[in-house]
Amino acid sequence: GAAPLPDNQRYFTKLGGYDAWFARVNQNYGQTTNLTLEASFIGSTGDGNFDALYGCETPENFYVGVETNNTLWAQDGNYTGYQGPVLDLTKINRVKMVANGVAIKYYVNGSLASEHPQQFSGNLSIYSLGRIFGGSYFGGIIVSARVTTDTRDDVYNLDTNLDYQLADGETDPLADSTLNLLGTPVDRLLVTETATGFLGEDGTVYDYAAGAAPEVGSYSDSYTDSYE
């Protein structure tokens, strides 16, 4: 592997929108009353198809993605939980779903956007990031993600093609939560953290949308320190 990166640098993984996504080693989180699904992301495929950001499609139909007109779409069972707003996909946006067994709240860039009675049973049996199993993929960059249940709090800074929780798969209790990159991504981009987001090595600016910066204490400051 390469030498460790400085603390203010990391890699963004550009997904292609057709065959690359992130999957937990054990995709079944099981039954939970309290659930938070969150991700920060940039862009989309831009090919006129629905871009699945995270969640599970079968059997729960509980997921979030980006529609063809750059709006969010959130599905909760047979109920369309939330639609909109139009996002500036050139910036880093953050979307969070919070369920407590009674209601589901949707937060977009730090602000409560919608709330409705919960349809989701609480069985997060198949969780994917950047894909749902009907064949919809995400075509942008997922900067970071978080899954919180009654028993787990998994935080992922999606830096490289390595295991993100660094579990050994046998004796480490985090092994089930190791997140792997599957398929073939389009590119991996070296970025440097700035006061407003990140700067790509090619000069591309990846700033946070208003309100989208991670909440204090919600994401680790340390990134994966190697890249292959």
PDB file of C-alpha atoms in Angstrom:
ATOM      1  CA  GLY A   1       0.000   0.000   0.000  1.00  0.00           C
ATOM      2  CA  ALA A   2       0.929   3.646  -0.273  1.00  0.00           C
ATOM      3  CA  ALA A   3       2.263   5.792   2.558  1.00  0.00           C
ATOM      4  CA  PRO A   4      -0.361   7.124   4.973  1.00  0.00           C
ATOM      5  CA  LEU A   5      -2.140  10.278   3.854  1.00  0.00           C
ATOM      6  CA  PRO A   6      -1.974  13.520   5.830  1.00  0.00           C
ATOM      7  CA  ASP A   7      -4.891  13.910   8.250  1.00  0.00           C
ATOM      8  CA  ASN A   8      -6.529  16.526   6.015  1.00  0.00           C
ATOM      9  CA  GLN A   9      -6.629  14.296   2.912  1.00  0.00           C
ATOM     10  CA  ARG A  10      -8.778  11.355   1.852  1.00  0.00           C
ATOM     11  CA  TYR A  11     -10.160   9.647  -1.235  1.00  0.00           C
ATOM     12  CA  PHE A  12     -13.616  10.004  -2.742  1.00  0.00           C
ATOM     13  CA  THR A  13     -14.926   6.935  -4.588  1.00  0.00           C
ATOM     14  CA  LYS A  14     -16.905   7.832  -7.710  1.00  0.00           C
ATOM     15  CA  LEU A  15     -19.590   5.210  -8.311  1.00  0.00           C
ATOM     16  CA  GLY A  16     -20.740   4.616 -11.861  1.00  0.00           C
ATOM     17  CA  GLY A  17     -24.470   4.191 -11.427  1.00  0.00           C
ATOM     18  CA  TYR A  18     -24.536   0.686 -12.861  1.00  0.00           C
ATOM     19  CA  ASP A  19     -22.492  -1.936 -10.974  1.00  0.00           C
ATOM     20  CA  ALA A  20     -20.606  -0.495  -7.978  1.00  0.00           C
ATOM     21  CA  TRP A  21     -21.939  -0.148  -4.443  1.00  0.00           C
ATOM     22  CA  PHE A  22     -21.067  -0.661  -0.786  1.00  0.00           C
ATOM     23  CA  ALA A  23     -22.360  -3.654   1.169  1.00  0.00           C
ATOM     24  CA  ARG A  24     -21.993  -4.609   4.818  1.00  0.00           C
ATOM     25  CA  VAL A  25     -20.536  -8.100   5.346  1.00  0.00           C
ATOM     26  CA  ASN A  26     -23.739  -9.026   7.152  1.00  0.00           C
ATOM     27  CA  GLN A  27     -26.454  -7.045   5.382  1.00  0.00           C
ATOM     28  CA  ASN A  28     -29.082  -8.071   7.941  1.00  0.00           C
ATOM     29  CA  TYR A  29     -29.228  -5.577  10.807  1.00  0.00           C
ATOM     30  CA  GLY A  30     -32.267  -7.387  12.177  1.00  0.00           C
ATOM     31  CA  GLN A  31     -35.231  -6.008  14.068  1.00  0.00           C
ATOM     32  CA  THR A  32     -34.971  -2.563  15.638  1.00  0.00           C
ATOM     33  CA  THR A  33     -37.341  -0.003  17.115  1.00  0.00           C
ATOM     34  CA  ASN A  34     -35.081   3.001  16.695  1.00  0.00           C
ATOM     35  CA  LEU A  35     -33.302   3.490  13.397  1.00  0.00           C
ATOM     36  CA  THR A  36     -31.293   6.259  11.777  1.00  0.00           C
ATOM     37  CA  LEU A  37     -30.061   6.003   8.193  1.00  0.00           C
ATOM     38  CA  GLU A  38     -27.905   8.886   7.012  1.00  0.00           C
ATOM     39  CA  ALA A  39     -25.557   9.703   4.144  1.00  0.00           C
ATOM     40  CA  SER A  40     -23.671  12.646   2.687  1.00  0.00           C
ATOM     41  CA  PHE A  41     -23.277  12.593  -1.086  1.00  0.00           C
ATOM     42  CA  ILE A  42     -22.421  14.518  -4.243  1.00  0.00           C
ATOM     43  CA  GLY A  43     -23.934  14.194  -7.706  1.00  0.00           C
ATOM     44  CA  SER A  44     -25.875  11.387  -9.336  1.00  0.00           C
ATOM     45  CA  THR A  45     -25.708   9.310 -12.487  1.00  0.00           C
ATOM     46  CA  GLY A  46     -27.394  11.940 -14.628  1.00  0.00           C
ATOM     47  CA  ASP A  47     -28.694   9.299 -17.036  1.00  0.00           C
ATOM     48  CA  GLY A  48     -32.412   9.823 -16.446  1.00  0.00           C
ATOM     49  CA  ASN A  49     -32.778   6.902 -14.033  1.00  0.00           C
ATOM     50  CA  PHE A  50     -33.540   6.761 -10.312  1.00  0.00           C
ATOM     51  CA  ASP A  51     -30.328   6.798  -8.224  1.00  0.00           C
ATOM     52  CA  ALA A  52     -30.633   4.655  -5.076  1.00  0.00           C
ATOM     53  CA  LEU A  53     -28.707   6.182  -2.187  1.00  0.00           C
ATOM     54  CA  TYR A  54     -29.316   3.761   0.705  1.00  0.00           C
ATOM     55  CA  GLY A  55     -31.833   1.456   2.341  1.00  0.00           C
ATOM     56  CA  CYS A  56     -33.445  -1.903   1.630  1.00  0.00           C
ATOM     57  CA  GLU A  57     -35.932  -2.693  -1.107  1.00  0.00           C
ATOM     58  CA  THR A  58     -36.996  -6.254  -0.332  1.00  0.00           C
ATOM     59  CA  PRO A  59     -39.191  -6.938   1.547  1.00  0.00           C
ATOM     60  CA  GLU A  60     -39.564  -3.566   3.248  1.00  0.00           C
ATOM     61  CA  ASN A  61     -39.271  -0.956   0.462  1.00  0.00           C
ATOM     62  CA  PHE A  62     -37.508   1.403   2.846  1.00  0.00           C
ATOM     63  CA  TYR A  63     -35.014   3.550   0.959  1.00  0.00           C
ATOM     64  CA  VAL A  64     -33.922   6.993  -0.259  1.00  0.00           C
ATOM     65  CA  GLY A  65     -32.638   8.078  -3.642  1.00  0.00           C
ATOM     66  CA  VAL A  66     -32.328  10.907  -6.130  1.00  0.00           C
ATOM     67  CA  GLU A  67     -34.960  11.297  -8.834  1.00  0.00           C
ATOM     68  CA  THR A  68     -34.329  12.314 -12.432  1.00  0.00           C
ATOM     69  CA  ASN A  69     -35.191  15.956 -11.696  1.00  0.00           C
ATOM     70  CA  ASN A  70     -32.603  16.126  -8.866  1.00  0.00           C
ATOM     71  CA  THR A  71     -35.212  15.783  -6.123  1.00  0.00           C
ATOM     72  CA  LEU A  72     -35.135  13.318  -3.241  1.00  0.00           C
ATOM     73  CA  TRP A  73     -37.497  10.349  -3.169  1.00  0.00           C
ATOM     74  CA  ALA A  74     -38.076   8.425   0.067  1.00  0.00           C
ATOM     75  CA  GLN A  75     -40.085   5.199   0.140  1.00  0.00           C
ATOM     76  CA  ASP A  76     -41.604   3.663   3.278  1.00  0.00           C
ATOM     77  CA  GLY A  77     -43.388   0.387   2.540  1.00  0.00           C
ATOM     78  CA  ASN A  78     -46.163   1.094   0.056  1.00  0.00           C
ATOM     79  CA  TYR A  79     -46.220   4.708   1.207  1.00  0.00           C
ATOM     80  CA  THR A  80     -44.232   7.442  -0.506  1.00  0.00           C
ATOM     81  CA  GLY A  81     -42.833   9.074   2.585  1.00  0.00           C
ATOM     82  CA  TYR A  82     -41.247  12.121   1.070  1.00  0.00           C
ATOM     83  CA  GLN A  83     -40.595  13.877  -2.241  1.00  0.00           C
ATOM     84  CA  GLY A  84     -38.332  16.866  -2.811  1.00  0.00           C
ATOM     85  CA  PRO A  85     -36.639  19.273  -2.544  1.00  0.00           C
ATOM     86  CA  VAL A  86     -34.548  19.981  -5.635  1.00  0.00           C
ATOM     87  CA  LEU A  87     -30.885  19.578  -4.672  1.00  0.00           C
ATOM     88  CA  ASP A  88     -27.755  21.287  -5.939  1.00  0.00           C
ATOM     89  CA  LEU A  89     -25.862  18.093  -6.794  1.00  0.00           C
ATOM     90  CA  THR A  90     -22.604  19.960  -7.357  1.00  0.00           C
ATOM     91  CA  LYS A  91     -22.427  20.318  -3.560  1.00  0.00           C
ATOM     92  CA  ILE A  92     -22.304  17.802  -0.716  1.00  0.00           C
ATOM     93  CA  ASN A  93     -25.843  17.142   0.544  1.00  0.00           C
ATOM     94  CA  ARG A  94     -26.888  15.207   3.653  1.00  0.00           C
ATOM     95  CA  VAL A  95     -30.123  13.247   4.050  1.00  0.00           C
ATOM     96  CA  LYS A  96     -31.236  11.423   7.189  1.00  0.00           C
ATOM     97  CA  MET A  97     -34.234   9.167   7.972  1.00  0.00           C
ATOM     98  CA  VAL A  98     -35.081   8.707  11.660  1.00  0.00           C
ATOM     99  CA  ALA A  99     -37.629   6.053  12.730  1.00  0.00           C
ATOM    100  CA  ASN A 100     -38.798   5.386  16.293  1.00  0.00           C
ATOM    101  CA  GLY A 101     -41.490   2.748  15.771  1.00  0.00           C
ATOM    102  CA  VAL A 102     -44.251   5.353  15.549  1.00  0.00           C
ATOM    103  CA  ALA A 103     -43.149   8.015  13.047  1.00  0.00           C
ATOM    104  CA  ILE A 104     -40.450   8.644  10.490  1.00  0.00           C
ATOM    105  CA  LYS A 105     -38.756  12.006  10.148  1.00  0.00           C
ATOM    106  CA  TYR A 106     -36.792  13.113   7.091  1.00  0.00           C
ATOM    107  CA  TYR A 107     -33.997  15.635   7.463  1.00  0.00           C
ATOM    108  CA  VAL A 108     -32.387  17.310   4.455  1.00  0.00           C
ATOM    109  CA  ASN A 109     -29.187  19.260   5.044  1.00  0.00           C
ATOM    110  CA  GLY A 110     -29.846  19.466   8.764  1.00  0.00           C
ATOM    111  CA  SER A 111     -33.462  20.666   8.604  1.00  0.00           C
ATOM    112  CA  LEU A 112     -36.620  18.663   9.253  1.00  0.00           C
ATOM    113  CA  ALA A 113     -38.283  18.305   5.860  1.00  0.00           C
ATOM    114  CA  SER A 114     -41.185  15.913   6.502  1.00  0.00           C
ATOM    115  CA  GLU A 115     -42.743  13.527   9.023  1.00  0.00           C
ATOM    116  CA  HIS A 116     -45.338  10.778   8.674  1.00  0.00           C
ATOM    117  CA  PRO A 117     -46.639   7.702  10.552  1.00  0.00           C
ATOM    118  CA  GLN A 118     -44.186   4.828  10.217  1.00  0.00           C
ATOM    119  CA  GLN A 119     -44.983   1.993   7.799  1.00  0.00           C
ATOM    120  CA  PHE A 120     -41.572   0.296   8.087  1.00  0.00           C
ATOM    121  CA  SER A 121     -41.729  -2.779  10.364  1.00  0.00           C
ATOM    122  CA  GLY A 122     -38.278  -2.164  11.834  1.00  0.00           C
ATOM    123  CA  ASN A 123     -36.752  -5.213  10.140  1.00  0.00           C
ATOM    124  CA  LEU A 124     -33.661  -3.872   8.363  1.00  0.00           C
ATOM    125  CA  SER A 125     -32.988  -7.222   6.739  1.00  0.00           C
ATOM    126  CA  ILE A 126     -31.045  -6.131   3.633  1.00  0.00           C
ATOM    127  CA  TYR A 127     -29.095  -2.889   3.813  1.00  0.00           C
ATOM    128  CA  SER A 128     -27.053  -1.505   0.938  1.00  0.00           C
ATOM    129  CA  LEU A 129     -25.354   1.796   0.262  1.00  0.00           C
ATOM    130  CA  GLY A 130     -25.397   3.030  -3.327  1.00  0.00           C
ATOM    131  CA  ARG A 131     -27.822   0.335  -4.484  1.00  0.00           C
ATOM    132  CA  ILE A 132     -31.203  -1.264  -3.874  1.00  0.00           C
ATOM    133  CA  PHE A 133     -31.797  -4.779  -5.046  1.00  0.00           C
ATOM    134  CA  GLY A 134     -34.187  -3.923  -7.827  1.00  0.00           C
ATOM    135  CA  GLY A 135     -31.136  -2.826  -9.802  1.00  0.00           C
ATOM    136  CA  SER A 136     -31.025   0.903  -9.070  1.00  0.00           C
ATOM    137  CA  TYR A 137     -27.528   2.236  -8.334  1.00  0.00           C
ATOM    138  CA  PHE A 138     -26.046   5.539  -7.225  1.00  0.00           C
ATOM    139  CA  GLY A 139     -23.797   7.284  -9.722  1.00  0.00           C
ATOM    140  CA  GLY A 140     -22.159   9.990  -7.654  1.00  0.00           C
ATOM    141  CA  ILE A 141     -19.875  10.083  -4.620  1.00  0.00           C
ATOM    142  CA  ILE A 142     -21.053   8.916  -1.196  1.00  0.00           C
ATOM    143  CA  VAL A 143     -18.871  10.886   1.194  1.00  0.00           C
ATOM    144  CA  SER A 144     -19.936   9.236   4.437  1.00  0.00           C
ATOM    145  CA  ALA A 145     -22.782   7.253   5.960  1.00  0.00           C
ATOM    146  CA  ARG A 146     -24.214   6.168   9.289  1.00  0.00           C
ATOM    147  CA  VAL A 147     -26.542   3.373  10.429  1.00  0.00           C
ATOM    148  CA  THR A 148     -27.822   3.473  14.018  1.00  0.00           C
ATOM    149  CA  THR A 149     -30.113   0.768  15.427  1.00  0.00           C
ATOM    150  CA  ASP A 150     -31.029  -0.350  18.941  1.00  0.00           C
ATOM    151  CA  THR A 151     -27.751  -2.279  19.103  1.00  0.00           C
ATOM    152  CA  ARG A 152     -25.373  -0.759  16.519  1.00  0.00           C
ATOM    153  CA  ASP A 153     -23.920   2.595  15.582  1.00  0.00           C
ATOM    154  CA  ASP A 154     -21.908   2.133  12.385  1.00  0.00           C
ATOM    155  CA  VAL A 155     -20.156   5.200  10.985  1.00  0.00           C
ATOM    156  CA  TYR A 156     -18.486   5.003   7.574  1.00  0.00           C
ATOM    157  CA  ASN A 157     -16.128   7.514   6.010  1.00  0.00           C
ATOM    158  CA  LEU A 158     -15.951   6.110   2.493  1.00  0.00           C
ATOM    159  CA  ASP A 159     -12.332   6.766   1.642  1.00  0.00           C
ATOM    160  CA  THR A 160     -10.837   3.868  -0.282  1.00  0.00           C
ATOM    161  CA  ASN A 161     -11.388   0.365  -1.544  1.00  0.00           C
ATOM    162  CA  LEU A 162     -10.339  -1.112   1.787  1.00  0.00           C
ATOM    163  CA  ASP A 163     -12.461  -2.484   4.654  1.00  0.00           C
ATOM    164  CA  TYR A 164     -13.740   0.563   6.478  1.00  0.00           C
ATOM    165  CA  GLN A 165     -14.202  -0.843   9.970  1.00  0.00           C
ATOM    166  CA  LEU A 166     -10.988  -2.920   9.732  1.00  0.00           C
ATOM    167  CA  ALA A 167     -12.554  -6.009  11.277  1.00  0.00           C
ATOM    168  CA  ASP A 168     -10.748  -9.343  10.896  1.00  0.00           C
ATOM    169  CA  GLY A 169     -13.918 -11.234   9.975  1.00  0.00           C
ATOM    170  CA  GLU A 170     -13.476 -13.850  12.696  1.00  0.00           C
ATOM    171  CA  THR A 171     -12.829 -12.604  16.216  1.00  0.00           C
ATOM    172  CA  ASP A 172     -13.520  -8.878  15.963  1.00  0.00           C
ATOM    173  CA  PRO A 173     -17.087  -8.017  17.064  1.00  0.00           C
ATOM    174  CA  LEU A 174     -17.190  -5.339  14.345  1.00  0.00           C
ATOM    175  CA  ALA A 175     -16.730  -7.966  11.645  1.00  0.00           C
ATOM    176  CA  ASP A 176     -20.389  -8.070  10.639  1.00  0.00           C
ATOM    177  CA  SER A 177     -20.324  -4.317  10.099  1.00  0.00           C
ATOM    178  CA  THR A 178     -17.296  -4.230   7.833  1.00  0.00           C
ATOM    179  CA  LEU A 179     -18.301  -2.386   4.671  1.00  0.00           C
ATOM    180  CA  ASN A 180     -16.948  -3.618   1.336  1.00  0.00           C
ATOM    181  CA  LEU A 181     -16.882  -1.925  -2.052  1.00  0.00           C
ATOM    182  CA  LEU A 182     -18.395  -4.255  -4.645  1.00  0.00           C
ATOM    183  CA  GLY A 183     -18.276  -3.948  -8.412  1.00  0.00           C
ATOM    184  CA  THR A 184     -16.134  -1.513 -10.383  1.00  0.00           C
ATOM    185  CA  PRO A 185     -16.159   2.189  -9.487  1.00  0.00           C
ATOM    186  CA  VAL A 186     -15.484   4.853 -12.107  1.00  0.00           C
ATOM    187  CA  ASP A 187     -12.685   6.610 -10.261  1.00  0.00           C
ATOM    188  CA  ARG A 188     -11.117   7.422  -6.903  1.00  0.00           C
ATOM    189  CA  LEU A 189     -10.284  11.045  -6.306  1.00  0.00           C
ATOM    190  CA  LEU A 190      -7.726  12.459  -3.868  1.00  0.00           C
ATOM    191  CA  VAL A 191      -9.219  15.424  -1.991  1.00  0.00           C
ATOM    192  CA  THR A 192      -7.973  17.816   0.672  1.00  0.00           C
ATOM    193  CA  GLU A 193     -10.260  19.070   3.428  1.00  0.00           C
ATOM    194  CA  THR A 194     -11.014  22.803   3.405  1.00  0.00           C
ATOM    195  CA  ALA A 195     -13.007  25.121   5.648  1.00  0.00           C
ATOM    196  CA  THR A 196     -16.111  24.647   3.477  1.00  0.00           C
ATOM    197  CA  GLY A 197     -15.713  21.058   2.205  1.00  0.00           C
ATOM    198  CA  PHE A 198     -13.012  19.465   0.060  1.00  0.00           C
ATOM    199  CA  LEU A 199     -10.746  20.386  -2.864  1.00  0.00           C
ATOM    200  CA  GLY A 200      -9.969  17.738  -5.482  1.00  0.00           C
ATOM    201  CA  GLU A 201      -6.464  17.235  -6.828  1.00  0.00           C
ATOM    202  CA  ASP A 202      -7.844  18.266 -10.233  1.00  0.00           C
ATOM    203  CA  GLY A 203      -9.085  21.576  -8.805  1.00  0.00           C
ATOM    204  CA  THR A 204     -12.727  20.525  -8.400  1.00  0.00           C
ATOM    205  CA  VAL A 205     -14.397  22.150  -5.388  1.00  0.00           C
ATOM    206  CA  TYR A 206     -16.683  19.934  -3.269  1.00  0.00           C
ATOM    207  CA  ASP A 207     -18.334  22.333  -0.821  1.00  0.00           C
ATOM    208  CA  TYR A 208     -21.111  21.419   1.598  1.00  0.00           C
ATOM    209  CA  ALA A 209     -24.583  22.694   0.786  1.00  0.00           C
ATOM    210  CA  ALA A 210     -26.001  25.055   3.413  1.00  0.00           C
ATOM    211  CA  GLY A 211     -26.686  23.006   6.549  1.00  0.00           C
ATOM    212  CA  ALA A 212     -25.166  19.807   5.147  1.00  0.00           C
ATOM    213  CA  ALA A 213     -21.904  19.758   7.117  1.00  0.00           C
ATOM    214  CA  PRO A 214     -21.787  16.778   9.532  1.00  0.00           C
ATOM    215  CA  GLU A 215     -23.241  17.359  12.963  1.00  0.00           C
ATOM    216  CA  VAL A 216     -20.718  17.781  15.748  1.00  0.00           C
ATOM    217  CA  GLY A 217     -19.655  14.344  16.964  1.00  0.00           C
ATOM    218  CA  SER A 218     -21.523  12.423  14.273  1.00  0.00           C
ATOM    219  CA  TYR A 219     -18.558  11.433  12.115  1.00  0.00           C
ATOM    220  CA  SER A 220     -15.027  10.450  13.011  1.00  0.00           C
ATOM    221  CA  ASP A 221     -12.223  12.910  12.247  1.00  0.00           C
ATOM    222  CA  SER A 222      -9.877  10.077  11.311  1.00  0.00           C
ATOM    223  CA  TYR A 223      -9.921   8.558   7.840  1.00  0.00           C
ATOM    224  CA  THR A 224      -8.460   5.330   6.521  1.00  0.00           C
ATOM    225  CA  ASP A 225      -4.710   5.877   6.540  1.00  0.00           C
ATOM    226  CA  SER A 226      -3.746   3.735   3.562  1.00  0.00           C
ATOM    227  CA  TYR A 227      -4.773   3.363  -0.052  1.00  0.00           C
ATOM    228  CA  GLU A 228      -4.088   0.693  -2.655  1.00  0.00           C
TER     229      GLU A 228
END
